[in-house]
PDB file of C-alpha atoms in Angstrom:
ATOM      1  CA  UNK A   1      -3.811 -56.141  31.131  1.00 51.00           C
ATOM      2  CA  UNK A   2      -3.652 -53.179  33.499  1.00 50.00           C
ATOM      3  CA  UNK A   3       0.023 -52.753  32.646  1.00 54.00           C
ATOM      4  CA  UNK A   4      -0.739 -52.702  28.911  1.00 46.00           C
ATOM      5  CA  UNK A   5      -3.529 -50.145  29.473  1.00 46.00           C
ATOM      6  CA  UNK A   6      -1.210 -47.971  31.526  1.00 48.00           C
ATOM      7  CA  UNK A   7       1.428 -48.047  28.800  1.00 48.00           C
ATOM      8  CA  UNK A   8      -1.219 -47.219  26.191  1.00 45.00           C
ATOM      9  CA  UNK A   9      -2.498 -44.251  28.209  1.00 45.00           C
ATOM     10  CA  UNK A  10       1.039 -42.995  28.789  1.00 47.00           C
ATOM     11  CA  UNK A  11       1.748 -43.223  25.072  1.00 45.00           C
ATOM     12  CA  UNK A  12      -1.450 -41.286  24.248  1.00 46.00           C
ATOM     13  CA  UNK A  13      -0.478 -38.585  26.742  1.00 46.00           C
ATOM     14  CA  UNK A  14       2.999 -38.331  25.228  1.00 44.00           C
ATOM     15  CA  UNK A  15       1.577 -38.045  21.734  1.00 42.00           C
ATOM     16  CA  UNK A  16      -0.858 -35.356  22.893  1.00 45.00           C
ATOM     17  CA  UNK A  17       1.958 -33.369  24.464  1.00 40.00           C
ATOM     18  CA  UNK A  18       4.046 -33.724  21.308  1.00 41.00           C
ATOM     19  CA  UNK A  19       1.126 -32.527  19.185  1.00 41.00           C
ATOM     20  CA  UNK A  20       0.580 -29.571  21.480  1.00 40.00           C
ATOM     21  CA  UNK A  21       4.276 -28.715  21.328  1.00 40.00           C
ATOM     22  CA  UNK A  22       4.250 -28.951  17.556  1.00 41.00           C
ATOM     23  CA  UNK A  23       1.214 -26.687  17.409  1.00 42.00           C
ATOM     24  CA  UNK A  24       2.947 -24.208  19.691  1.00 40.00           C
ATOM     25  CA  UNK A  25       6.020 -24.260  17.429  1.00 47.00           C
ATOM     26  CA  UNK A  26       3.941 -23.723  14.278  1.00 77.00           C
ATOM     27  CA  UNK A  27       4.265 -19.947  14.550  1.00 83.00           C
ATOM     28  CA  UNK A  28       6.773 -17.558  13.063  1.00 88.00           C
ATOM     29  CA  UNK A  29       8.264 -14.142  13.626  1.00 91.00           C
ATOM     30  CA  UNK A  30       8.240 -11.353  11.041  1.00 93.00           C
ATOM     31  CA  UNK A  31      11.371  -9.232  10.546  1.00 94.00           C
ATOM     32  CA  UNK A  32      11.085  -6.226   8.214  1.00 93.00           C
ATOM     33  CA  UNK A  33      14.292  -4.435   7.245  1.00 90.00           C
ATOM     34  CA  UNK A  34      15.917  -5.667  10.457  1.00 91.00           C
ATOM     35  CA  UNK A  35      13.048  -4.690  12.799  1.00 92.00           C
ATOM     36  CA  UNK A  36      10.614  -7.196  14.301  1.00 93.00           C
ATOM     37  CA  UNK A  37       7.011  -6.624  13.313  1.00 91.00           C
ATOM     38  CA  UNK A  38       4.321  -7.575  15.826  1.00 91.00           C
ATOM     39  CA  UNK A  39       0.985  -8.158  14.046  1.00 89.00           C
ATOM     40  CA  UNK A  40      -2.108  -6.786  15.804  1.00 86.00           C
ATOM     41  CA  UNK A  41      -5.825  -7.216  15.240  1.00 82.00           C
ATOM     42  CA  UNK A  42      -8.369  -4.373  15.162  1.00 78.00           C
ATOM     43  CA  UNK A  43      -8.507  -4.390  18.979  1.00 80.00           C
ATOM     44  CA  UNK A  44      -4.733  -4.215  19.373  1.00 83.00           C
ATOM     45  CA  UNK A  45      -4.300  -7.857  20.331  1.00 85.00           C
ATOM     46  CA  UNK A  46      -1.209  -9.689  19.075  1.00 87.00           C
ATOM     47  CA  UNK A  47      -1.931 -12.051  16.168  1.00 87.00           C
ATOM     48  CA  UNK A  48       0.830 -14.581  15.516  1.00 87.00           C
ATOM     49  CA  UNK A  49       1.707 -15.683  11.987  1.00 92.00           C
ATOM     50  CA  UNK A  50       1.256 -19.437  11.635  1.00 93.00           C
ATOM     51  CA  UNK A  51       2.832 -22.140   9.506  1.00 93.00           C
ATOM     52  CA  UNK A  52       0.669 -24.486   7.471  1.00 91.00           C
ATOM     53  CA  UNK A  53       2.247 -27.209   5.329  1.00 88.00           C
ATOM     54  CA  UNK A  54       5.566 -25.374   5.374  1.00 90.00           C
ATOM     55  CA  UNK A  55       4.190 -21.952   4.360  1.00 92.00           C
ATOM     56  CA  UNK A  56       3.764 -18.943   6.638  1.00 93.00           C
ATOM     57  CA  UNK A  57       0.363 -17.269   6.737  1.00 94.00           C
ATOM     58  CA  UNK A  58      -0.760 -13.958   8.176  1.00 92.00           C
ATOM     59  CA  UNK A  59      -4.113 -12.180   8.590  1.00 91.00           C
ATOM     60  CA  UNK A  60      -5.298  -9.951   5.762  1.00 90.00           C
ATOM     61  CA  UNK A  61      -5.147  -6.917   8.081  1.00 89.00           C
ATOM     62  CA  UNK A  62      -1.452  -7.502   8.757  1.00 90.00           C
ATOM     63  CA  UNK A  63      -0.756  -8.256   5.082  1.00 90.00           C
ATOM     64  CA  UNK A  64      -2.248  -4.860   4.221  1.00 88.00           C
ATOM     65  CA  UNK A  65      -0.173  -3.164   6.913  1.00 88.00           C
ATOM     66  CA  UNK A  66       3.144  -4.826   6.040  1.00 89.00           C
ATOM     67  CA  UNK A  67       2.969  -4.399   2.282  1.00 87.00           C
ATOM     68  CA  UNK A  68       1.054  -1.087   2.203  1.00 83.00           C
ATOM     69  CA  UNK A  69      -1.538  -2.532  -0.154  1.00 83.00           C
ATOM     70  CA  UNK A  70      -5.333  -2.627  -0.094  1.00 82.00           C
ATOM     71  CA  UNK A  71      -6.731  -5.972   1.046  1.00 87.00           C
ATOM     72  CA  UNK A  72     -10.521  -6.397   0.989  1.00 87.00           C
ATOM     73  CA  UNK A  73     -12.685  -9.261   2.213  1.00 90.00           C
ATOM     74  CA  UNK A  74     -16.017  -9.906   0.464  1.00 88.00           C
ATOM     75  CA  UNK A  75     -18.012 -12.133   2.795  1.00 87.00           C
ATOM     76  CA  UNK A  76     -20.780 -12.704   0.230  1.00 89.00           C
ATOM     77  CA  UNK A  77     -18.557 -14.466  -2.321  1.00 88.00           C
ATOM     78  CA  UNK A  78     -15.855 -15.425   0.222  1.00 89.00           C
ATOM     79  CA  UNK A  79     -13.226 -13.585  -1.785  1.00 90.00           C
ATOM     80  CA  UNK A  80      -9.987 -11.894  -0.749  1.00 89.00           C
ATOM     81  CA  UNK A  81      -9.008  -9.006  -3.024  1.00 87.00           C
ATOM     82  CA  UNK A  82      -5.405  -7.771  -2.876  1.00 86.00           C
ATOM     83  CA  UNK A  83      -4.867  -4.437  -4.607  1.00 80.00           C
ATOM     84  CA  UNK A  84      -7.659  -3.421  -6.953  1.00 73.00           C
ATOM     85  CA  UNK A  85     -11.061  -5.054  -6.546  1.00 72.00           C
ATOM     86  CA  UNK A  86     -12.555  -6.620  -9.655  1.00 72.00           C
ATOM     87  CA  UNK A  87     -13.170  -9.874 -11.470  1.00 72.00           C
ATOM     88  CA  UNK A  88     -16.057 -12.316 -11.463  1.00 71.00           C
ATOM     89  CA  UNK A  89     -15.733 -14.144  -8.177  1.00 73.00           C
ATOM     90  CA  UNK A  90     -18.590 -16.426  -7.173  1.00 72.00           C
ATOM     91  CA  UNK A  91     -19.370 -18.316  -4.008  1.00 71.00           C
ATOM     92  CA  UNK A  92     -17.704 -21.722  -3.883  1.00 68.00           C
ATOM     93  CA  UNK A  93     -16.489 -24.218  -1.345  1.00 71.00           C
ATOM     94  CA  UNK A  94     -13.214 -22.445  -0.520  1.00 81.00           C
ATOM     95  CA  UNK A  95     -11.909 -18.889  -0.378  1.00 88.00           C
ATOM     96  CA  UNK A  96     -11.371 -17.059  -3.678  1.00 87.00           C
ATOM     97  CA  UNK A  97      -8.142 -15.091  -4.119  1.00 89.00           C
ATOM     98  CA  UNK A  98      -7.893 -12.148  -6.547  1.00 86.00           C
ATOM     99  CA  UNK A  99      -4.919  -9.865  -7.223  1.00 86.00           C
ATOM    100  CA  UNK A 100      -5.600  -6.547  -9.013  1.00 78.00           C
ATOM    101  CA  UNK A 101      -8.918  -7.805 -10.340  1.00 79.00           C
ATOM    102  CA  UNK A 102      -7.695 -11.148 -11.653  1.00 84.00           C
ATOM    103  CA  UNK A 103      -7.943 -14.589 -10.089  1.00 87.00           C
ATOM    104  CA  UNK A 104      -4.592 -15.359  -8.512  1.00 87.00           C
ATOM    105  CA  UNK A 105      -2.834 -18.678  -7.952  1.00 86.00           C
ATOM    106  CA  UNK A 106      -0.437 -18.333  -5.034  1.00 87.00           C
ATOM    107  CA  UNK A 107       2.405 -20.865  -5.004  1.00 86.00           C
ATOM    108  CA  UNK A 108       5.186 -21.849  -2.643  1.00 86.00           C
ATOM    109  CA  UNK A 109       8.835 -22.246  -3.678  1.00 84.00           C
ATOM    110  CA  UNK A 110       8.113 -25.795  -4.878  1.00 85.00           C
ATOM    111  CA  UNK A 111       5.292 -24.566  -7.131  1.00 86.00           C
ATOM    112  CA  UNK A 112       2.512 -26.025  -4.976  1.00 87.00           C
ATOM    113  CA  UNK A 113      -0.726 -24.051  -5.021  1.00 88.00           C
ATOM    114  CA  UNK A 114      -1.589 -22.251  -1.789  1.00 88.00           C
ATOM    115  CA  UNK A 115      -5.103 -21.163  -0.892  1.00 88.00           C
ATOM    116  CA  UNK A 116      -6.129 -18.575   1.711  1.00 91.00           C
ATOM    117  CA  UNK A 117      -6.861 -20.202   5.071  1.00 91.00           C
ATOM    118  CA  UNK A 118      -9.723 -19.306   7.403  1.00 89.00           C
ATOM    119  CA  UNK A 119      -8.452 -19.171  10.981  1.00 89.00           C
ATOM    120  CA  UNK A 120      -9.498 -17.303  14.124  1.00 83.00           C
ATOM    121  CA  UNK A 121     -12.520 -15.910  12.319  1.00 86.00           C
ATOM    122  CA  UNK A 122     -10.578 -14.220   9.501  1.00 88.00           C
ATOM    123  CA  UNK A 123      -8.933 -15.150   6.193  1.00 91.00           C
ATOM    124  CA  UNK A 124      -5.140 -15.476   6.174  1.00 92.00           C
ATOM    125  CA  UNK A 125      -2.803 -15.254   3.185  1.00 93.00           C
ATOM    126  CA  UNK A 126       0.584 -16.837   2.375  1.00 93.00           C
ATOM    127  CA  UNK A 127       3.229 -14.168   2.976  1.00 93.00           C
ATOM    128  CA  UNK A 128       5.697 -15.396   0.344  1.00 92.00           C
ATOM    129  CA  UNK A 129       3.224 -15.095  -2.533  1.00 89.00           C
ATOM    130  CA  UNK A 130       2.362 -11.484  -1.672  1.00 89.00           C
ATOM    131  CA  UNK A 131       6.006 -10.498  -1.128  1.00 91.00           C
ATOM    132  CA  UNK A 132       7.047 -12.027  -4.446  1.00 88.00           C
ATOM    133  CA  UNK A 133       4.233 -10.297  -6.336  1.00 85.00           C
ATOM    134  CA  UNK A 134       5.167  -6.923  -4.810  1.00 85.00           C
ATOM    135  CA  UNK A 135       8.939  -7.344  -5.364  1.00 85.00           C
ATOM    136  CA  UNK A 136       9.751  -7.459  -1.658  1.00 91.00           C
ATOM    137  CA  UNK A 137      12.685  -9.683  -0.741  1.00 92.00           C
ATOM    138  CA  UNK A 138      11.769 -12.672   1.439  1.00 93.00           C
ATOM    139  CA  UNK A 139      13.855 -15.355   3.177  1.00 93.00           C
ATOM    140  CA  UNK A 140      13.215 -17.959   5.869  1.00 92.00           C
ATOM    141  CA  UNK A 141      15.514 -17.997   8.932  1.00 93.00           C
ATOM    142  CA  UNK A 142      15.050 -21.517  10.259  1.00 92.00           C
ATOM    143  CA  UNK A 143      17.199 -20.995  13.365  1.00 92.00           C
ATOM    144  CA  UNK A 144      15.021 -18.126  14.562  1.00 91.00           C
ATOM    145  CA  UNK A 145      11.813 -19.335  12.895  1.00 91.00           C
ATOM    146  CA  UNK A 146      11.457 -15.978  11.230  1.00 92.00           C
ATOM    147  CA  UNK A 147      10.308 -14.611   7.890  1.00 93.00           C
ATOM    148  CA  UNK A 148      12.830 -11.973   6.786  1.00 94.00           C
ATOM    149  CA  UNK A 149      11.353  -9.264   4.548  1.00 94.00           C
ATOM    150  CA  UNK A 150      13.589  -6.725   2.814  1.00 92.00           C
ATOM    151  CA  UNK A 151      12.162  -3.724   0.993  1.00 88.00           C
ATOM    152  CA  UNK A 152      14.082  -2.584  -2.096  1.00 85.00           C
ATOM    153  CA  UNK A 153      16.505   0.271  -1.464  1.00 85.00           C
ATOM    154  CA  UNK A 154      15.023   3.586  -2.607  1.00 88.00           C
ATOM    155  CA  UNK A 155      16.658   5.094  -5.665  1.00 89.00           C
ATOM    156  CA  UNK A 156      19.038   7.887  -4.717  1.00 91.00           C
ATOM    157  CA  UNK A 157      17.935  11.422  -5.524  1.00 92.00           C
ATOM    158  CA  UNK A 158      20.540  13.889  -6.797  1.00 90.00           C
ATOM    159  CA  UNK A 159      21.638  16.273  -4.060  1.00 91.00           C
ATOM    160  CA  UNK A 160      21.216  19.260  -6.377  1.00 90.00           C
ATOM    161  CA  UNK A 161      17.497  18.556  -6.672  1.00 91.00           C
ATOM    162  CA  UNK A 162      17.129  18.674  -2.901  1.00 92.00           C
ATOM    163  CA  UNK A 163      18.768  22.091  -2.499  1.00 92.00           C
ATOM    164  CA  UNK A 164      15.439  23.935  -2.200  1.00 93.00           C
ATOM    165  CA  UNK A 165      13.414  21.152  -0.579  1.00 94.00           C
ATOM    166  CA  UNK A 166      10.861  22.437   1.928  1.00 94.00           C
ATOM    167  CA  UNK A 167       8.836  20.891   4.733  1.00 95.00           C
ATOM    168  CA  UNK A 168       5.156  20.346   4.076  1.00 95.00           C
ATOM    169  CA  UNK A 169       3.026  22.894   5.883  1.00 93.00           C
ATOM    170  CA  UNK A 170      -0.721  23.033   5.479  1.00 92.00           C
ATOM    171  CA  UNK A 171      -2.405  25.687   3.375  1.00 94.00           C
ATOM    172  CA  UNK A 172       0.725  26.963   1.643  1.00 95.00           C
ATOM    173  CA  UNK A 173       1.865  27.308  -1.970  1.00 96.00           C
ATOM    174  CA  UNK A 174       4.396  24.812  -3.293  1.00 97.00           C
ATOM    175  CA  UNK A 175       6.006  23.838  -6.555  1.00 97.00           C
ATOM    176  CA  UNK A 176       5.917  20.037  -6.777  1.00 98.00           C
ATOM    177  CA  UNK A 177       9.069  18.659  -8.396  1.00 98.00           C
ATOM    178  CA  UNK A 178       9.646  15.093  -9.509  1.00 97.00           C
ATOM    179  CA  UNK A 179      12.773  13.586  -7.975  1.00 96.00           C
ATOM    180  CA  UNK A 180      13.599  11.518 -11.082  1.00 95.00           C
ATOM    181  CA  UNK A 181      13.284  14.096 -13.851  1.00 96.00           C
ATOM    182  CA  UNK A 182      13.697  17.313 -11.875  1.00 96.00           C
ATOM    183  CA  UNK A 183      10.672  18.737 -13.689  1.00 97.00           C
ATOM    184  CA  UNK A 184       7.681  20.406 -12.038  1.00 97.00           C
ATOM    185  CA  UNK A 185       4.075  19.193 -11.987  1.00 97.00           C
ATOM    186  CA  UNK A 186       1.959  21.339 -14.285  1.00 96.00           C
ATOM    187  CA  UNK A 187      -1.072  21.045 -16.580  1.00 95.00           C
ATOM    188  CA  UNK A 188      -1.630  20.924 -20.339  1.00 94.00           C
ATOM    189  CA  UNK A 189      -4.164  23.748 -20.187  1.00 88.00           C
ATOM    190  CA  UNK A 190      -6.245  25.588 -17.609  1.00 80.00           C
ATOM    191  CA  UNK A 191      -9.526  24.060 -18.715  1.00 76.00           C
ATOM    192  CA  UNK A 192     -11.700  22.131 -16.242  1.00 74.00           C
ATOM    193  CA  UNK A 193     -10.658  18.841 -17.787  1.00 85.00           C
ATOM    194  CA  UNK A 194      -6.940  18.882 -18.408  1.00 91.00           C
ATOM    195  CA  UNK A 195      -4.246  16.283 -18.189  1.00 94.00           C
ATOM    196  CA  UNK A 196      -1.336  17.000 -15.945  1.00 96.00           C
ATOM    197  CA  UNK A 197       2.043  17.654 -17.525  1.00 96.00           C
ATOM    198  CA  UNK A 198       5.571  18.682 -16.553  1.00 97.00           C
ATOM    199  CA  UNK A 199       7.351  21.997 -16.834  1.00 96.00           C
ATOM    200  CA  UNK A 200      10.971  23.108 -16.575  1.00 96.00           C
ATOM    201  CA  UNK A 201       9.781  26.101 -14.547  1.00 96.00           C
ATOM    202  CA  UNK A 202       8.116  26.012 -11.112  1.00 95.00           C
ATOM    203  CA  UNK A 203       4.298  25.962 -11.057  1.00 95.00           C
ATOM    204  CA  UNK A 204       2.428  26.916  -7.906  1.00 94.00           C
ATOM    205  CA  UNK A 205       0.002  24.458  -6.240  1.00 96.00           C
ATOM    206  CA  UNK A 206      -1.922  25.247  -3.068  1.00 96.00           C
ATOM    207  CA  UNK A 207      -1.728  22.322  -0.635  1.00 96.00           C
ATOM    208  CA  UNK A 208      -4.914  22.629   1.385  1.00 95.00           C
ATOM    209  CA  UNK A 209      -5.481  20.491   4.490  1.00 96.00           C
ATOM    210  CA  UNK A 210      -8.884  18.832   4.819  1.00 95.00           C
ATOM    211  CA  UNK A 211      -8.032  16.924   8.025  1.00 94.00           C
ATOM    212  CA  UNK A 212      -4.936  15.787   9.927  1.00 92.00           C
ATOM    213  CA  UNK A 213      -3.978  13.309   7.204  1.00 95.00           C
ATOM    214  CA  UNK A 214      -5.226  14.304   3.751  1.00 97.00           C
ATOM    215  CA  UNK A 215      -4.880  17.322   1.488  1.00 97.00           C
ATOM    216  CA  UNK A 216      -6.346  18.798  -1.670  1.00 97.00           C
ATOM    217  CA  UNK A 217      -3.820  19.905  -4.286  1.00 97.00           C
ATOM    218  CA  UNK A 218      -5.337  23.083  -5.722  1.00 95.00           C
ATOM    219  CA  UNK A 219      -4.230  24.485  -9.053  1.00 92.00           C
ATOM    220  CA  UNK A 220      -3.560  28.106  -9.923  1.00 79.00           C
ATOM    221  CA  UNK A 221      -6.333  30.509  -8.989  1.00 80.00           C
ATOM    222  CA  UNK A 222      -8.216  27.852  -7.024  1.00 81.00           C
ATOM    223  CA  UNK A 223     -10.822  26.946  -9.622  1.00 84.00           C
ATOM    224  CA  UNK A 224      -9.612  23.375 -10.049  1.00 92.00           C
ATOM    225  CA  UNK A 225      -7.984  20.625  -7.995  1.00 95.00           C
ATOM    226  CA  UNK A 226      -5.880  17.573  -8.785  1.00 97.00           C
ATOM    227  CA  UNK A 227      -8.146  14.594  -9.445  1.00 97.00           C
ATOM    228  CA  UNK A 228      -7.704  10.896 -10.230  1.00 97.00           C
ATOM    229  CA  UNK A 229      -9.624  10.605 -13.488  1.00 96.00           C
ATOM    230  CA  UNK A 230     -12.892   8.610 -13.361  1.00 96.00           C
ATOM    231  CA  UNK A 231     -12.247   7.635  -9.718  1.00 95.00           C
ATOM    232  CA  UNK A 232      -9.797   5.017 -10.990  1.00 92.00           C
ATOM    233  CA  UNK A 233      -8.268   2.677  -8.418  1.00 86.00           C
ATOM    234  CA  UNK A 234      -6.131   0.928 -11.035  1.00 85.00           C
ATOM    235  CA  UNK A 235      -2.372   1.262 -11.456  1.00 87.00           C
ATOM    236  CA  UNK A 236      -1.764   3.575 -14.397  1.00 91.00           C
ATOM    237  CA  UNK A 237      -4.810   5.765 -13.740  1.00 94.00           C
ATOM    238  CA  UNK A 238      -4.051   9.308 -14.865  1.00 96.00           C
ATOM    239  CA  UNK A 239      -4.193  12.532 -12.889  1.00 97.00           C
ATOM    240  CA  UNK A 240      -6.111  15.535 -14.225  1.00 97.00           C
ATOM    241  CA  UNK A 241      -7.434  18.829 -12.913  1.00 96.00           C
ATOM    242  CA  UNK A 242     -11.169  18.997 -12.296  1.00 94.00           C
ATOM    243  CA  UNK A 243     -13.751  21.070 -10.473  1.00 92.00           C
ATOM    244  CA  UNK A 244     -13.536  20.551  -6.724  1.00 91.00           C
ATOM    245  CA  UNK A 245     -16.077  17.901  -5.664  1.00 91.00           C
ATOM    246  CA  UNK A 246     -14.692  16.993  -2.248  1.00 89.00           C
ATOM    247  CA  UNK A 247     -14.574  13.300  -3.157  1.00 96.00           C
ATOM    248  CA  UNK A 248     -11.848  10.872  -2.094  1.00 96.00           C
ATOM    249  CA  UNK A 249     -10.256  10.764  -5.557  1.00 97.00           C
ATOM    250  CA  UNK A 250      -9.262  14.398  -4.941  1.00 98.00           C
ATOM    251  CA  UNK A 251      -7.580  13.790  -1.581  1.00 98.00           C
ATOM    252  CA  UNK A 252      -3.914  12.934  -1.088  1.00 98.00           C
ATOM    253  CA  UNK A 253      -1.533  12.049   1.739  1.00 96.00           C
ATOM    254  CA  UNK A 254       2.071  13.305   1.818  1.00 97.00           C
ATOM    255  CA  UNK A 255       4.458  10.762   3.359  1.00 94.00           C
ATOM    256  CA  UNK A 256       7.888  12.197   4.129  1.00 94.00           C
ATOM    257  CA  UNK A 257      10.947  10.069   3.283  1.00 92.00           C
ATOM    258  CA  UNK A 258      14.326  10.049   5.013  1.00 90.00           C
ATOM    259  CA  UNK A 259      15.981  12.111   2.246  1.00 92.00           C
ATOM    260  CA  UNK A 260      13.422  14.924   2.494  1.00 94.00           C
ATOM    261  CA  UNK A 261      11.332  13.872  -0.498  1.00 96.00           C
ATOM    262  CA  UNK A 262       7.671  12.912  -0.248  1.00 97.00           C
ATOM    263  CA  UNK A 263       5.522  10.065  -1.492  1.00 96.00           C
ATOM    264  CA  UNK A 264       2.063  11.321  -2.441  1.00 97.00           C
ATOM    265  CA  UNK A 265      -0.646   8.702  -1.965  1.00 96.00           C
ATOM    266  CA  UNK A 266      -4.244   8.910  -3.199  1.00 95.00           C
ATOM    267  CA  UNK A 267      -6.922   8.332  -0.567  1.00 94.00           C
ATOM    268  CA  UNK A 268      -9.362   6.394  -2.724  1.00 92.00           C
ATOM    269  CA  UNK A 269      -6.893   4.176  -4.581  1.00 89.00           C
ATOM    270  CA  UNK A 270      -4.105   4.051  -1.956  1.00 87.00           C
ATOM    271  CA  UNK A 271      -1.681   4.188  -4.902  1.00 90.00           C
ATOM    272  CA  UNK A 272       1.315   6.511  -5.221  1.00 94.00           C
ATOM    273  CA  UNK A 273       1.587   9.411  -7.634  1.00 97.00           C
ATOM    274  CA  UNK A 274       4.264   8.784 -10.251  1.00 96.00           C
ATOM    275  CA  UNK A 275       5.752  10.517 -13.271  1.00 96.00           C
ATOM    276  CA  UNK A 276       5.527   8.581 -16.529  1.00 95.00           C
ATOM    277  CA  UNK A 277       7.659  11.269 -18.167  1.00 94.00           C
ATOM    278  CA  UNK A 278       4.774  13.168 -19.728  1.00 95.00           C
ATOM    279  CA  UNK A 279       2.088  13.303 -17.034  1.00 96.00           C
ATOM    280  CA  UNK A 280       1.206  12.221 -13.511  1.00 97.00           C
ATOM    281  CA  UNK A 281      -0.252   8.753 -13.026  1.00 97.00           C
ATOM    282  CA  UNK A 282      -0.873   6.538  -9.995  1.00 95.00           C
ATOM    283  CA  UNK A 283       0.904   3.275  -9.416  1.00 90.00           C
ATOM    284  CA  UNK A 284       1.758   0.618  -6.860  1.00 86.00           C
ATOM    285  CA  UNK A 285       4.571   1.630  -4.529  1.00 85.00           C
ATOM    286  CA  UNK A 286       8.088   1.498  -5.928  1.00 85.00           C
ATOM    287  CA  UNK A 287      11.549   2.505  -4.692  1.00 87.00           C
ATOM    288  CA  UNK A 288      12.053   4.453  -7.931  1.00 91.00           C
ATOM    289  CA  UNK A 289      12.630   8.205  -7.753  1.00 94.00           C
ATOM    290  CA  UNK A 290       9.776   8.777 -10.208  1.00 96.00           C
ATOM    291  CA  UNK A 291       7.433   8.189  -7.237  1.00 96.00           C
ATOM    292  CA  UNK A 292       9.163  10.736  -5.015  1.00 96.00           C
ATOM    293  CA  UNK A 293       8.401  14.425  -4.953  1.00 98.00           C
ATOM    294  CA  UNK A 294      10.250  17.500  -3.747  1.00 97.00           C
ATOM    295  CA  UNK A 295       8.233  20.367  -2.328  1.00 98.00           C
ATOM    296  CA  UNK A 296       9.646  23.847  -2.976  1.00 97.00           C
ATOM    297  CA  UNK A 297       8.127  27.009  -1.546  1.00 96.00           C
ATOM    298  CA  UNK A 298       6.308  29.042  -4.185  1.00 94.00           C
ATOM    299  CA  UNK A 299       5.806  32.809  -4.266  1.00 91.00           C
ATOM    300  CA  UNK A 300       2.607  32.416  -6.295  1.00 88.00           C
ATOM    301  CA  UNK A 301      -0.389  34.038  -4.580  1.00 86.00           C
ATOM    302  CA  UNK A 302      -2.674  31.807  -2.565  1.00 86.00           C
ATOM    303  CA  UNK A 303      -6.037  31.132  -4.210  1.00 82.00           C
ATOM    304  CA  UNK A 304      -9.373  31.660  -2.468  1.00 73.00           C
ATOM    305  CA  UNK A 305     -10.905  28.556  -0.945  1.00 64.00           C
ATOM    306  CA  UNK A 306     -12.221  26.344  -3.780  1.00 53.00           C
ATOM    307  CA  UNK A 307     -15.970  25.877  -3.909  1.00 57.00           C
ATOM    308  CA  UNK A 308     -17.323  22.304  -3.919  1.00 56.00           C
ATOM    309  CA  UNK A 309     -19.617  21.578  -6.855  1.00 55.00           C
TER     310      UNK A 309
END
C-alpha cells in the first residue's frame, strides 16, 4: 500500500511539474519589423504576451503601443474600445469588444471567436485580430515561439518633391506639401469656418509650439488655426480653419519619417492627417504617401500670437 501511495505521489509531482513547465512555455515573443519588442506596464515592468487556446494575447497598453491606435477600457460596462469609442455596450458576464464604435468579433485563423481575457488585473486582446484589422502582416514562428509583425512598406515619395524639404523648427513659417499630390495645404476662403483645400502654389502656415510635443498650425495672419471639425475622432473627419480655442482638436504632432517627410497626428483623435484629393481629412495610419507631408520654408511674414477665444 505504501508503495502504491509513493508511486501516486510521484506521479502527482511529475504532473505538477509538467503543468508548471507548460505554463512557463505559454508565453511568446513579439518581433516587429525584425526588432524584438519588450512589452512594459505603466510602471516599466516587463509584461509577457501569453498564449491561450493557441492564440497570443497582449495587454491593451501594449496593443496601443504596437499598433499606434487608441485603446480605451471602460470599467463600468467592462468594454474594450479599439480606435474610436462608441456603440451601445452594456454590462454583461464577459468583456465587451468594440472596434471603431461597433461591436467586434475577433477570430483566429480557424474562424473561432476570441474574447478579450482578463489577466494580471487588466484586459488582454488577441494580437492577430488587431493586426489583421489594421493591415499589419502577422506570422507565427513556432521554432522561436514568436509573433512576427511586419508593417507595410511606406509608399515611395518622388525625389523631386523632397528637393526643398526642411526640418521642423518651432514657431516658423512653412508651406505644407502633400507627398502624394505635390500640392500645398490651403483653404477655400479666409472666413472663420472654411474647409481646407489644396493649391499649386505654396501657402504659409505658422507652426507654433504649445509644448515639447504638440503644435498649433496657424493660418495666414494668425486669426485662425487648423481644427478638426466638431472635435471628430472618427476616420474621415475633415479639417477646417477656426478661431483659436486652445482645445485638443487644434493640436498636432509632427512625426519625422526616414525620407524626410512628416506624419501629422491629431492630439484628440490620434489619427493622421491625409489628403483626399480635395481637402485635408484625418484617417487611421497608412503607408500611403497621401498621409505624408513635406515642410518647406516659407517667406510669408509671421503672424502675431493668436488669441484664444
